[in-house]
PDB file of C-alpha atoms and ligand atoms in Angstrom:
ATOM      1  CA  MET A   1      15.391  -3.683 -17.800  1.00  0.00           C
ATOM      2  CA  MET A   2      14.012  -3.929 -14.192  1.00  0.00           C
ATOM      3  CA  ILE A   3      17.342  -4.195 -12.988  1.00  0.00           C
ATOM      4  CA  GLU A   4      18.368  -1.042 -14.667  1.00  0.00           C
ATOM      5  CA  GLN A   5      15.963   1.113 -12.997  1.00  0.00           C
ATOM      6  CA  PHE A   6      16.663  -0.286  -9.495  1.00  0.00           C
ATOM      7  CA  LYS A   7      20.464   0.773 -11.003  1.00  0.00           C
ATOM      8  CA  GLN A   8      19.181   4.164 -11.482  1.00  0.00           C
ATOM      9  CA  ASP A   9      17.143   4.536  -8.665  1.00  0.00           C
ATOM     10  CA  VAL A  10      19.965   3.497  -6.419  1.00  0.00           C
ATOM     11  CA  LEU A  11      22.353   5.877  -8.258  1.00  0.00           C
ATOM     12  CA  SER A  12      20.004   9.007  -8.046  1.00  0.00           C
ATOM     13  CA  GLY A  13      18.789   8.212  -4.574  1.00  0.00           C
ATOM     14  CA  LEU A  14      22.475   7.594  -2.860  1.00  0.00           C
ATOM     15  CA  SER A  15      23.673  10.909  -4.801  1.00  0.00           C
ATOM     16  CA  GLN A  16      21.148  13.207  -2.963  1.00  0.00           C
ATOM     17  CA  THR A  17      21.624  14.674   0.480  1.00  0.00           C
ATOM     18  CA  PRO A  18      19.682  13.367   2.485  1.00  0.00           C
ATOM     19  CA  LYS A  19      20.209  10.020   0.764  1.00  0.00           C
ATOM     20  CA  GLN A  20      17.287   7.954   0.046  1.00  0.00           C
ATOM     21  CA  ILE A  21      15.735   4.800  -1.712  1.00  0.00           C
ATOM     22  CA  PRO A  22      12.105   4.290  -3.133  1.00  0.00           C
ATOM     23  CA  SER A  23      10.164   1.628  -0.825  1.00  0.00           C
ATOM     24  CA  LYS A  24       8.943  -0.088  -3.745  1.00  0.00           C
ATOM     25  CA  TYR A  25      12.407  -1.807  -3.814  1.00  0.00           C
ATOM     26  CA  PHE A  26      11.853  -3.394  -0.136  1.00  0.00           C
ATOM     27  CA  TYR A  27       9.432  -6.100  -2.146  1.00  0.00           C
ATOM     28  CA  ASP A  28      11.416  -8.703  -3.433  1.00  0.00           C
ATOM     29  CA  LYS A  29      10.816 -12.590  -2.662  1.00  0.00           C
ATOM     30  CA  ARG A  30      12.375 -12.218   1.093  1.00  0.00           C
ATOM     31  CA  GLY A  31      10.670  -8.733   1.292  1.00  0.00           C
ATOM     32  CA  ASP A  32       7.377 -10.273   0.379  1.00  0.00           C
ATOM     33  CA  GLU A  33       7.838 -13.090   3.270  1.00  0.00           C
ATOM     34  CA  LEU A  34       8.705 -10.113   5.977  1.00  0.00           C
ATOM     35  CA  PHE A  35       5.696  -7.970   5.083  1.00  0.00           C
ATOM     36  CA  VAL A  36       3.620 -11.159   5.532  1.00  0.00           C
ATOM     37  CA  GLU A  37       5.441 -11.392   8.993  1.00  0.00           C
ATOM     38  CA  ILE A  38       5.122  -7.629   9.749  1.00  0.00           C
ATOM     39  CA  MET A  39       1.136  -8.059   9.195  1.00  0.00           C
ATOM     40  CA  ASN A  40       1.017 -10.918  11.895  1.00  0.00           C
ATOM     41  CA  MET A  41       2.862  -8.894  14.331  1.00  0.00           C
ATOM     42  CA  PRO A  42       1.223  -7.758  17.672  1.00  0.00           C
ATOM     43  CA  GLU A  43       2.364  -4.229  17.099  1.00  0.00           C
ATOM     44  CA  TYR A  44       1.125  -4.050  13.340  1.00  0.00           C
ATOM     45  CA  TYR A  45      -2.406  -2.752  14.194  1.00  0.00           C
ATOM     46  CA  LEU A  46      -3.106  -1.778  10.525  1.00  0.00           C
ATOM     47  CA  THR A  47      -4.122  -4.875   9.057  1.00  0.00           C
ATOM     48  CA  ARG A  48      -6.361  -6.347  11.888  1.00  0.00           C
ATOM     49  CA  SER A  49      -7.891  -2.802  12.251  1.00  0.00           C
ATOM     50  CA  GLU A  50      -8.877  -2.814   8.553  1.00  0.00           C
ATOM     51  CA  MET A  51     -10.197  -6.628   8.891  1.00  0.00           C
ATOM     52  CA  GLU A  52     -12.580  -5.485  11.483  1.00  0.00           C
ATOM     53  CA  ILE A  53     -13.944  -3.195   9.353  1.00  0.00           C
ATOM     54  CA  PHE A  54     -14.549  -5.666   6.502  1.00  0.00           C
ATOM     55  CA  GLN A  55     -15.676  -8.239   8.983  1.00  0.00           C
ATOM     56  CA  LYS A  56     -18.403  -6.263  10.891  1.00  0.00           C
ATOM     57  CA  GLN A  57     -19.456  -3.468   8.356  1.00  0.00           C
ATOM     58  CA  SER A  58     -19.272  -5.011   5.120  1.00  0.00           C
ATOM     59  CA  ARG A  59     -23.147  -5.063   4.997  1.00  0.00           C
ATOM     60  CA  ASP A  60     -23.275  -1.029   5.700  1.00  0.00           C
ATOM     61  CA  ILE A  61     -20.153  -0.510   2.975  1.00  0.00           C
ATOM     62  CA  ILE A  62     -22.398  -2.339   0.493  1.00  0.00           C
ATOM     63  CA  SER A  63     -25.392  -0.247   1.275  1.00  0.00           C
ATOM     64  CA  SER A  64     -22.899   2.744   0.760  1.00  0.00           C
ATOM     65  CA  PHE A  65     -22.602   1.647  -3.056  1.00  0.00           C
ATOM     66  CA  ASP A  66     -26.193   2.388  -3.560  1.00  0.00           C
ATOM     67  CA  VAL A  67     -26.447  -0.588  -6.002  1.00  0.00           C
ATOM     68  CA  GLN A  68     -30.300  -0.224  -7.714  1.00  0.00           C
ATOM     69  CA  LYS A  69     -32.263  -3.363  -8.614  1.00  0.00           C
ATOM     70  CA  GLY A  70     -31.116  -5.338 -11.394  1.00  0.00           C
ATOM     71  CA  GLU A  71     -27.658  -3.248 -11.273  1.00  0.00           C
ATOM     72  CA  GLU A  72     -24.629  -5.022 -12.264  1.00  0.00           C
ATOM     73  CA  ILE A  73     -21.349  -3.863 -10.813  1.00  0.00           C
ATOM     74  CA  GLU A  74     -17.490  -4.410 -11.176  1.00  0.00           C
ATOM     75  CA  VAL A  75     -15.587  -4.480  -8.089  1.00  0.00           C
ATOM     76  CA  VAL A  76     -12.045  -3.736  -9.326  1.00  0.00           C
ATOM     77  CA  GLU A  77      -9.368  -4.174  -6.398  1.00  0.00           C
ATOM     78  CA  LEU A  78      -5.855  -2.499  -6.980  1.00  0.00           C
ATOM     79  CA  GLY A  79      -2.807  -4.455  -5.761  1.00  0.00           C
ATOM     80  CA  ALA A  80      -5.035  -7.309  -4.806  1.00  0.00           C
ATOM     81  CA  GLY A  81      -2.894  -8.812  -1.959  1.00  0.00           C
ATOM     82  CA  ASP A  82      -4.295 -11.791  -0.597  1.00  0.00           C
ATOM     83  CA  GLY A  83      -7.884 -10.770  -0.594  1.00  0.00           C
ATOM     84  CA  THR A  84      -8.495 -11.840   3.231  1.00  0.00           C
ATOM     85  CA  LYS A  85     -10.355  -8.368   3.669  1.00  0.00           C
ATOM     86  CA  THR A  86     -12.280  -8.197   0.353  1.00  0.00           C
ATOM     87  CA  ILE A  87     -13.377 -11.765   0.931  1.00  0.00           C
ATOM     88  CA  HIS A  88     -15.981 -10.741   3.313  1.00  0.00           C
ATOM     89  CA  LEU A  89     -17.154  -7.875   0.963  1.00  0.00           C
ATOM     90  CA  LEU A  90     -17.788 -10.424  -1.826  1.00  0.00           C
ATOM     91  CA  TYR A  91     -19.918 -12.506   0.565  1.00  0.00           C
ATOM     92  CA  GLU A  92     -21.723 -10.068   1.675  1.00  0.00           C
ATOM     93  CA  LEU A  93     -22.141  -8.819  -1.937  1.00  0.00           C
ATOM     94  CA  ILE A  94     -23.505 -12.483  -2.690  1.00  0.00           C
ATOM     95  CA  ARG A  95     -25.837 -12.587   0.352  1.00  0.00           C
ATOM     96  CA  SER A  96     -27.513  -9.060  -0.717  1.00  0.00           C
ATOM     97  CA  ARG A  97     -28.141 -10.931  -4.284  1.00  0.00           C
ATOM     98  CA  ILE A  98     -26.124  -8.052  -5.975  1.00  0.00           C
ATOM     99  CA  THR A  99     -24.807  -9.170  -9.512  1.00  0.00           C
ATOM    100  CA  PHE A 100     -21.152  -8.422  -9.842  1.00  0.00           C
ATOM    101  CA  LYS A 101     -17.760  -9.347 -11.097  1.00  0.00           C
ATOM    102  CA  TYR A 102     -14.735  -9.236  -9.044  1.00  0.00           C
ATOM    103  CA  ILE A 103     -11.471  -7.874 -10.856  1.00  0.00           C
ATOM    104  CA  PRO A 104      -8.185  -7.842  -9.264  1.00  0.00           C
ATOM    105  CA  ILE A 105      -5.462  -5.774 -10.914  1.00  0.00           C
ATOM    106  CA  ASP A 106      -1.808  -6.702 -10.025  1.00  0.00           C
ATOM    107  CA  ILE A 107       1.738  -6.025 -11.587  1.00  0.00           C
ATOM    108  CA  SER A 108       2.708  -9.505 -10.076  1.00  0.00           C
ATOM    109  CA  SER A 109       1.153 -12.216 -12.127  1.00  0.00           C
ATOM    110  CA  ASN A 110       2.376 -14.552  -9.231  1.00  0.00           C
ATOM    111  CA  ALA A 111       0.258 -12.813  -6.718  1.00  0.00           C
ATOM    112  CA  LEU A 112      -2.782 -12.763  -9.221  1.00  0.00           C
ATOM    113  CA  ASP A 113      -2.748 -16.428  -9.497  1.00  0.00           C
ATOM    114  CA  GLY A 114      -2.397 -17.304  -6.101  1.00  0.00           C
ATOM    115  CA  LEU A 115      -5.599 -14.867  -5.172  1.00  0.00           C
ATOM    116  CA  GLU A 116      -7.789 -16.582  -8.353  1.00  0.00           C
ATOM    117  CA  HIS A 117      -6.861 -19.905  -7.199  1.00  0.00           C
ATOM    118  CA  ARG A 118      -8.040 -19.240  -3.424  1.00  0.00           C
ATOM    119  CA  MET A 119     -10.937 -17.182  -4.119  1.00  0.00           C
ATOM    120  CA  LYS A 120     -12.535 -19.642  -6.632  1.00  0.00           C
ATOM    121  CA  GLU A 121     -12.045 -22.047  -4.092  1.00  0.00           C
ATOM    122  CA  GLU A 122     -13.390 -20.089  -1.412  1.00  0.00           C
ATOM    123  CA  ILE A 123     -16.527 -18.909  -3.495  1.00  0.00           C
ATOM    124  CA  PRO A 124     -17.454 -21.495  -5.936  1.00  0.00           C
ATOM    125  CA  GLY A 125     -19.250 -19.484  -9.210  1.00  0.00           C
ATOM    126  CA  LEU A 126     -17.375 -16.062  -8.218  1.00  0.00           C
ATOM    127  CA  ALA A 127     -17.002 -14.264 -11.470  1.00  0.00           C
ATOM    128  CA  ILE A 128     -13.482 -13.333 -11.296  1.00  0.00           C
ATOM    129  CA  ASP A 129     -11.413 -11.627 -14.073  1.00  0.00           C
ATOM    130  CA  SER A 130      -7.835 -11.054 -12.864  1.00  0.00           C
ATOM    131  CA  LEU A 131      -5.685  -8.379 -14.727  1.00  0.00           C
ATOM    132  CA  HIS A 132      -1.996  -8.426 -15.134  1.00  0.00           C
ATOM    133  CA  GLY A 133      -0.745  -4.925 -15.411  1.00  0.00           C
ATOM    134  CA  ASP A 134      -0.246  -1.395 -14.918  1.00  0.00           C
ATOM    135  CA  TYR A 135      -3.386  -0.199 -12.765  1.00  0.00           C
ATOM    136  CA  PHE A 136      -4.286   3.053 -15.059  1.00  0.00           C
ATOM    137  CA  GLN A 137      -3.741   1.222 -17.959  1.00  0.00           C
ATOM    138  CA  MET A 138      -6.174  -1.687 -16.830  1.00  0.00           C
ATOM    139  CA  LEU A 139      -8.543   0.855 -15.575  1.00  0.00           C
ATOM    140  CA  HIS A 140      -8.378   2.968 -18.854  1.00  0.00           C
ATOM    141  CA  ASP A 141      -9.403  -0.358 -20.908  1.00  0.00           C
ATOM    142  CA  LEU A 142     -12.191  -1.208 -18.294  1.00  0.00           C
ATOM    143  CA  LYS A 143     -13.457   2.292 -18.538  1.00  0.00           C
ATOM    144  CA  LYS A 144     -15.555   1.402 -21.834  1.00  0.00           C
ATOM    145  CA  SER A 145     -17.608  -1.137 -19.819  1.00  0.00           C
ATOM    146  CA  PRO A 146     -21.135   0.176 -18.918  1.00  0.00           C
ATOM    147  CA  ASN A 147     -21.331  -1.265 -15.664  1.00  0.00           C
ATOM    148  CA  ARG A 148     -20.399   0.963 -12.784  1.00  0.00           C
ATOM    149  CA  LYS A 149     -17.151   0.257 -10.911  1.00  0.00           C
ATOM    150  CA  ILE A 150     -16.100  -0.020  -7.354  1.00  0.00           C
ATOM    151  CA  ILE A 151     -12.555   0.712  -6.860  1.00  0.00           C
ATOM    152  CA  LEU A 152     -10.905  -0.848  -4.041  1.00  0.00           C
ATOM    153  CA  PHE A 153      -7.363   0.636  -2.936  1.00  0.00           C
ATOM    154  CA  LEU A 154      -7.079  -0.850   0.448  1.00  0.00           C
ATOM    155  CA  GLY A 155      -4.360  -1.616   3.400  1.00  0.00           C
ATOM    156  CA  SER A 156      -2.937   1.976   3.458  1.00  0.00           C
ATOM    157  CA  SER A 157      -1.099   1.136   0.181  1.00  0.00           C
ATOM    158  CA  ILE A 158      -1.468   5.048  -0.763  1.00  0.00           C
ATOM    159  CA  GLY A 159       0.586   5.955   2.922  1.00  0.00           C
ATOM    160  CA  ASN A 160       3.666   5.211   0.842  1.00  0.00           C
ATOM    161  CA  MET A 161       3.021   8.095  -1.387  1.00  0.00           C
ATOM    162  CA  SER A 162       4.021  11.962  -0.450  1.00  0.00           C
ATOM    163  CA  ASP A 163       0.946  14.166  -0.310  1.00  0.00           C
ATOM    164  CA  GLU A 164       2.019  15.082  -3.860  1.00  0.00           C
ATOM    165  CA  GLU A 165       2.437  11.926  -5.326  1.00  0.00           C
ATOM    166  CA  ALA A 166      -1.208  10.904  -3.666  1.00  0.00           C
ATOM    167  CA  THR A 167      -2.764  13.738  -5.562  1.00  0.00           C
ATOM    168  CA  LEU A 168      -1.348  12.909  -8.572  1.00  0.00           C
ATOM    169  CA  PHE A 169      -2.623   9.206  -8.320  1.00  0.00           C
ATOM    170  CA  ILE A 170      -6.244  10.116  -7.227  1.00  0.00           C
ATOM    171  CA  ALA A 171      -6.220  12.493 -10.195  1.00  0.00           C
ATOM    172  CA  SER A 172      -5.005   9.885 -12.600  1.00  0.00           C
ATOM    173  CA  LEU A 173      -7.337   7.294 -10.785  1.00  0.00           C
ATOM    174  CA  SER A 174     -10.501   9.717 -11.279  1.00  0.00           C
ATOM    175  CA  LYS A 175      -9.772  10.454 -15.208  1.00  0.00           C
ATOM    176  CA  ASN A 176     -10.176   6.951 -15.662  1.00  0.00           C
ATOM    177  CA  LEU A 177     -13.475   6.384 -13.953  1.00  0.00           C
ATOM    178  CA  ASN A 178     -16.795   7.264 -15.099  1.00  0.00           C
ATOM    179  CA  LYS A 179     -19.753   9.347 -13.044  1.00  0.00           C
ATOM    180  CA  GLY A 180     -21.146   7.127 -10.136  1.00  0.00           C
ATOM    181  CA  ASP A 181     -18.058   5.099  -9.922  1.00  0.00           C
ATOM    182  CA  LYS A 182     -17.027   4.831  -6.291  1.00  0.00           C
ATOM    183  CA  ILE A 183     -13.260   4.277  -4.672  1.00  0.00           C
ATOM    184  CA  VAL A 184     -12.865   2.506  -1.326  1.00  0.00           C
ATOM    185  CA  LEU A 185      -9.972   4.018   0.102  1.00  0.00           C
ATOM    186  CA  GLY A 186      -8.055   2.426   3.295  1.00  0.00           C
ATOM    187  CA  VAL A 187      -5.907   4.880   5.086  1.00  0.00           C
ATOM    188  CA  ASP A 188      -4.144   4.528   8.323  1.00  0.00           C
ATOM    189  CA  LEU A 189      -5.654   7.595  10.644  1.00  0.00           C
ATOM    190  CA  ILE A 190      -3.460   9.798  12.656  1.00  0.00           C
ATOM    191  CA  LYS A 191      -3.051   8.629  16.115  1.00  0.00           C
ATOM    192  CA  GLU A 192      -0.697   9.154  19.192  1.00  0.00           C
ATOM    193  CA  LYS A 193       3.381   8.178  18.754  1.00  0.00           C
ATOM    194  CA  SER A 194       2.836   5.565  21.471  1.00  0.00           C
ATOM    195  CA  VAL A 195       0.786   3.314  18.823  1.00  0.00           C
ATOM    196  CA  VAL A 196       1.990   4.010  15.688  1.00  0.00           C
ATOM    197  CA  LEU A 197       5.858   4.181  16.299  1.00  0.00           C
ATOM    198  CA  PRO A 198       6.072   0.655  17.780  1.00  0.00           C
ATOM    199  CA  ALA A 199       3.945  -0.619  14.398  1.00  0.00           C
ATOM    200  CA  TYR A 200       7.341   0.212  12.727  1.00  0.00           C
ATOM    201  CA  ASP A 201       9.766  -0.674  15.256  1.00  0.00           C
ATOM    202  CA  ASP A 202       8.610  -3.925  16.574  1.00  0.00           C
ATOM    203  CA  ALA A 203      10.061  -5.812  19.183  1.00  0.00           C
ATOM    204  CA  ALA A 204      10.718  -8.693  17.441  1.00  0.00           C
ATOM    205  CA  GLY A 205      12.758  -6.950  14.861  1.00  0.00           C
ATOM    206  CA  ILE A 206      10.843  -7.752  11.932  1.00  0.00           C
ATOM    207  CA  THR A 207      10.568  -4.212  10.379  1.00  0.00           C
ATOM    208  CA  ARG A 208      14.320  -3.876  10.974  1.00  0.00           C
ATOM    209  CA  ASP A 209      14.859  -7.032   8.787  1.00  0.00           C
ATOM    210  CA  PHE A 210      12.739  -5.696   6.026  1.00  0.00           C
ATOM    211  CA  ASN A 211      14.538  -2.236   6.092  1.00  0.00           C
ATOM    212  CA  LEU A 212      17.919  -4.163   6.218  1.00  0.00           C
ATOM    213  CA  ASN A 213      16.404  -6.510   3.463  1.00  0.00           C
ATOM    214  CA  LEU A 214      16.787  -3.202   1.214  1.00  0.00           C
ATOM    215  CA  LEU A 215      21.064  -3.482   1.628  1.00  0.00           C
ATOM    216  CA  GLU A 216      21.131  -7.124   1.233  1.00  0.00           C
ATOM    217  CA  ARG A 217      19.137  -6.900  -2.081  1.00  0.00           C
ATOM    218  CA  MET A 218      21.646  -4.360  -3.137  1.00  0.00           C
ATOM    219  CA  ASN A 219      24.506  -6.581  -2.293  1.00  0.00           C
ATOM    220  CA  ARG A 220      22.707  -9.619  -4.196  1.00  0.00           C
ATOM    221  CA  GLU A 221      21.710  -7.789  -7.299  1.00  0.00           C
ATOM    222  CA  LEU A 222      23.766  -4.760  -7.542  1.00  0.00           C
ATOM    223  CA  GLY A 223      26.780  -6.248  -6.579  1.00  0.00           C
ATOM    224  CA  ALA A 224      27.040  -3.940  -3.356  1.00  0.00           C
ATOM    225  CA  ASP A 225      29.366  -4.429  -0.448  1.00  0.00           C
ATOM    226  CA  PHE A 226      27.104  -2.825   2.388  1.00  0.00           C
ATOM    227  CA  ASP A 227      27.800  -4.132   5.565  1.00  0.00           C
ATOM    228  CA  LEU A 228      24.653  -5.011   7.470  1.00  0.00           C
ATOM    229  CA  ASP A 229      26.427  -4.914  10.687  1.00  0.00           C
ATOM    230  CA  ALA A 230      27.165  -0.951  10.357  1.00  0.00           C
ATOM    231  CA  PHE A 231      23.633   0.092   9.535  1.00  0.00           C
ATOM    232  CA  VAL A 232      20.566   0.345  12.230  1.00  0.00           C
ATOM    233  CA  HIS A 233      17.034   0.716  11.611  1.00  0.00           C
ATOM    234  CA  ASP A 234      15.905   3.976  12.701  1.00  0.00           C
ATOM    235  CA  PRO A 235      12.148   5.044  12.534  1.00  0.00           C
ATOM    236  CA  GLU A 236      10.508   7.852  13.692  1.00  0.00           C
ATOM    237  CA  TYR A 237       6.774   9.266  13.998  1.00  0.00           C
ATOM    238  CA  HIS A 238       5.463  12.858  14.724  1.00  0.00           C
ATOM    239  CA  GLU A 239       2.101  13.090  15.692  1.00  0.00           C
ATOM    240  CA  SER A 240       1.795  16.644  14.382  1.00  0.00           C
ATOM    241  CA  GLU A 241       3.020  15.715  11.008  1.00  0.00           C
ATOM    242  CA  GLY A 242       1.394  12.410  10.881  1.00  0.00           C
ATOM    243  CA  ILE A 243       3.815  10.567   8.669  1.00  0.00           C
ATOM    244  CA  ALA A 244       5.909   7.394   9.866  1.00  0.00           C
ATOM    245  CA  LYS A 245       9.189   7.564   8.504  1.00  0.00           C
ATOM    246  CA  SER A 246      12.082   4.642   8.109  1.00  0.00           C
ATOM    247  CA  PHE A 247      15.473   5.079   7.805  1.00  0.00           C
ATOM    248  CA  LEU A 248      18.748   2.963   7.888  1.00  0.00           C
ATOM    249  CA  LYS A 249      21.649   4.882   9.781  1.00  0.00           C
ATOM    250  CA  SER A 250      25.335   4.114   9.432  1.00  0.00           C
ATOM    251  CA  THR A 251      26.900   3.638  12.613  1.00  0.00           C
ATOM    252  CA  LYS A 252      30.359   4.728  11.612  1.00  0.00           C
ATOM    253  CA  LYS A 253      31.924   6.586   8.919  1.00  0.00           C
ATOM    254  CA  GLN A 254      32.147   4.350   5.910  1.00  0.00           C
ATOM    255  CA  VAL A 255      32.597   3.968   2.150  1.00  0.00           C
ATOM    256  CA  VAL A 256      30.013   1.412  -0.011  1.00  0.00           C
ATOM    257  CA  ALA A 257      31.042   0.368  -3.181  1.00  0.00           C
ATOM    258  CA  ILE A 258      28.376  -0.837  -5.580  1.00  0.00           C
ATOM    259  CA  LYS A 259      30.118  -2.705  -8.542  1.00  0.00           C
ATOM    260  CA  SER A 260      27.092  -2.664 -11.282  1.00  0.00           C
ATOM    261  CA  ILE A 261      27.083   1.249 -10.919  1.00  0.00           C
ATOM    262  CA  GLY A 262      30.593   1.551 -10.817  1.00  0.00           C
ATOM    263  CA  LYS A 263      30.450   4.178  -8.059  1.00  0.00           C
ATOM    264  CA  GLN A 264      31.350   4.685  -4.331  1.00  0.00           C
ATOM    265  CA  PHE A 265      29.278   6.259  -1.882  1.00  0.00           C
ATOM    266  CA  VAL A 266      30.629   7.897   1.230  1.00  0.00           C
ATOM    267  CA  PHE A 267      28.445   7.649   4.720  1.00  0.00           C
ATOM    268  CA  ASP A 268      29.309   9.795   7.616  1.00  0.00           C
ATOM    269  CA  GLU A 269      28.865   8.467  11.238  1.00  0.00           C
ATOM    270  CA  ASN A 270      25.017   8.649  11.802  1.00  0.00           C
ATOM    271  CA  GLU A 271      24.179   9.720   8.186  1.00  0.00           C
ATOM    272  CA  ARG A 272      20.688   7.966   6.787  1.00  0.00           C
ATOM    273  CA  ILE A 273      19.114   6.498   4.057  1.00  0.00           C
ATOM    274  CA  HIS A 274      15.619   7.728   3.980  1.00  0.00           C
ATOM    275  CA  THR A 275      13.637   4.308   2.966  1.00  0.00           C
ATOM    276  CA  GLU A 276       9.810   4.574   3.653  1.00  0.00           C
ATOM    277  CA  ILE A 277       7.194   7.289   4.467  1.00  0.00           C
ATOM    278  CA  SER A 278       3.763   5.683   5.823  1.00  0.00           C
ATOM    279  CA  ARG A 279       1.424   8.872   5.833  1.00  0.00           C
ATOM    280  CA  LYS A 280      -1.474   8.717   8.133  1.00  0.00           C
ATOM    281  CA  TYR A 281      -4.783  10.504   7.255  1.00  0.00           C
ATOM    282  CA  ASN A 282      -7.504  12.891   8.731  1.00  0.00           C
ATOM    283  CA  ASP A 283     -10.494  13.994   7.020  1.00  0.00           C
ATOM    284  CA  GLN A 284      -8.571  17.329   6.284  1.00  0.00           C
ATOM    285  CA  ILE A 285      -5.606  15.713   4.838  1.00  0.00           C
ATOM    286  CA  LEU A 286      -7.437  13.504   2.575  1.00  0.00           C
ATOM    287  CA  GLY A 287     -10.067  16.247   1.590  1.00  0.00           C
ATOM    288  CA  LYS A 288      -7.047  18.519   0.137  1.00  0.00           C
ATOM    289  CA  ILE A 289      -6.244  15.691  -1.917  1.00  0.00           C
ATOM    290  CA  ILE A 290      -9.945  14.702  -3.006  1.00  0.00           C
ATOM    291  CA  ASP A 291     -10.613  18.390  -3.607  1.00  0.00           C
ATOM    292  CA  GLN A 292      -8.266  18.649  -6.659  1.00  0.00           C
ATOM    293  CA  SER A 293     -10.223  15.932  -8.392  1.00  0.00           C
ATOM    294  CA  PRO A 294     -13.733  15.495  -9.520  1.00  0.00           C
ATOM    295  CA  LEU A 295     -14.330  13.576  -6.470  1.00  0.00           C
ATOM    296  CA  SER A 296     -16.225  14.094  -3.293  1.00  0.00           C
ATOM    297  CA  VAL A 297     -16.095  11.946  -0.036  1.00  0.00           C
ATOM    298  CA  GLN A 298     -19.270  10.314   1.007  1.00  0.00           C
ATOM    299  CA  GLN A 299     -18.472   8.693   4.261  1.00  0.00           C
ATOM    300  CA  CYS A 300     -15.882   6.859   6.144  1.00  0.00           C
ATOM    301  CA  PHE A 301     -15.744   3.518   8.076  1.00  0.00           C
ATOM    302  CA  THR A 302     -13.540   3.176  10.952  1.00  0.00           C
ATOM    303  CA  ASP A 303     -13.043   0.535  13.468  1.00  0.00           C
ATOM    304  CA  GLN A 304     -14.117   0.285  16.997  1.00  0.00           C
ATOM    305  CA  LYS A 305     -10.877   2.228  18.212  1.00  0.00           C
ATOM    306  CA  ASN A 306     -10.632   4.892  15.506  1.00  0.00           C
ATOM    307  CA  TRP A 307      -7.352   3.573  14.256  1.00  0.00           C
ATOM    308  CA  PHE A 308      -8.011   3.088  10.472  1.00  0.00           C
ATOM    309  CA  GLY A 309     -10.626   4.284   7.794  1.00  0.00           C
ATOM    310  CA  ASP A 310     -12.304   3.136   5.034  1.00  0.00           C
ATOM    311  CA  TYR A 311     -13.575   6.114   3.067  1.00  0.00           C
ATOM    312  CA  ILE A 312     -16.220   6.296   0.220  1.00  0.00           C
ATOM    313  CA  ILE A 313     -15.236   8.089  -2.489  1.00  0.00           C
ATOM    314  CA  ASN A 314     -17.524   9.346  -5.377  1.00  0.00           C
ATOM    315  CA  ARG A 315     -16.612  10.228  -8.850  1.00  0.00           C
ATOM    316  CA  VAL A 316     -19.003  13.302  -9.567  1.00  0.00           C
TER     317      VAL A 316
HETATM  318  C1  LIG B 401       2.262  -1.605   2.666  1.00  0.00           C
HETATM  319  C2  LIG B 401       2.338   0.659   2.850  1.00  0.00           C
HETATM  320  C3  LIG B 401       0.485  -0.566   4.107  1.00  0.00           C
HETATM  321  O1  LIG B 401       3.449   1.555   5.491  1.00  0.00           O
HETATM  322  O2  LIG B 401       2.504   0.343   6.477  1.00  0.00           O
HETATM  323  C4  LIG B 401       4.971  -1.866   7.054  1.00  0.00           C
HETATM  324  C5  LIG B 401       4.534  -0.801   4.442  1.00  0.00           C
HETATM  325  N1  LIG B 401       6.147  -0.623   5.987  1.00  0.00           N
HETATM  326  N2  LIG B 401       5.800  -1.782   7.868  1.00  0.00           N
HETATM  327  C6  LIG B 401       2.995   0.598   5.727  1.00  0.00           C
HETATM  328  C7  LIG B 401       5.092  -1.155   5.792  1.00  0.00           C
HETATM  329  C8  LIG B 401       6.590  -1.359   7.382  1.00  0.00           C
HETATM  330  C9  LIG B 401       2.867  -0.725   4.725  1.00  0.00           C
HETATM  331  N3  LIG B 401       2.028  -0.625   3.694  1.00  0.00           N
END
């Protein structure tokens, strides 16, 4: 069924001008591996910056939750990842003698199984209840619980959404929260091009491979005949706009056939497929999105270089 959606999205994306493909299709098995490599690259500062925030400021982050004596909370993480940042927060909750349950939600049951296993190993006795499925469906089910919830949405995951999509996402999120719940939203902050662009254009070419893997995936899963040597990775970033964008650029005029779609697509020389946006934020840009929901920004924790921000947002 999944493959039908992929076909549809590729057909509609490559029929548009400019051509585009949703960035969620980066993440097949190979794409997941390449993203882990990206996070370890010297140029990709995002993961390390947010890690520093959780390593050094977890205690202050927890204070911002304003947990009352005897209160039990639920720490709900959207898109669990590998939990390496969250674990600092969980350790600090235990140290602070706060009663909590950790509830990671992910659409990949594979990722969840690994995470649950590792977390139980690292924190014996951890109350963990992983949920496999759609974020909003799961949050809707959790809304009945009387305990206050802290929603973690880390890693600049919201960065792949346009401002319109982010506004809708945050609105849907807030609908599934109760008064007093909080969101910890990790976002990359707007900064100079000399820092941002290399994170999406690394010297080792891993981000290039990450983008080209999308063509390989279409070749493999949709019977396409993309010539990987005839496309180059072409990222850009303008500080005034604050959005890093990735493109795959055709180096020549060419025709690509996609068997399972039964269609051919013409590429002009230098024509590009838009594959991803990575939105960078500041208080104003986030404020506009938050103001359209029953939410208010409480405070922001940043790393020492001021490159990354974890915003504490209240459901009011
Ligand atoms: C997973 C959305 C945080 O946009 O920085 C990394 C994905 N793309 N390098 C980001 C990504 C290219 C990443 N996020």
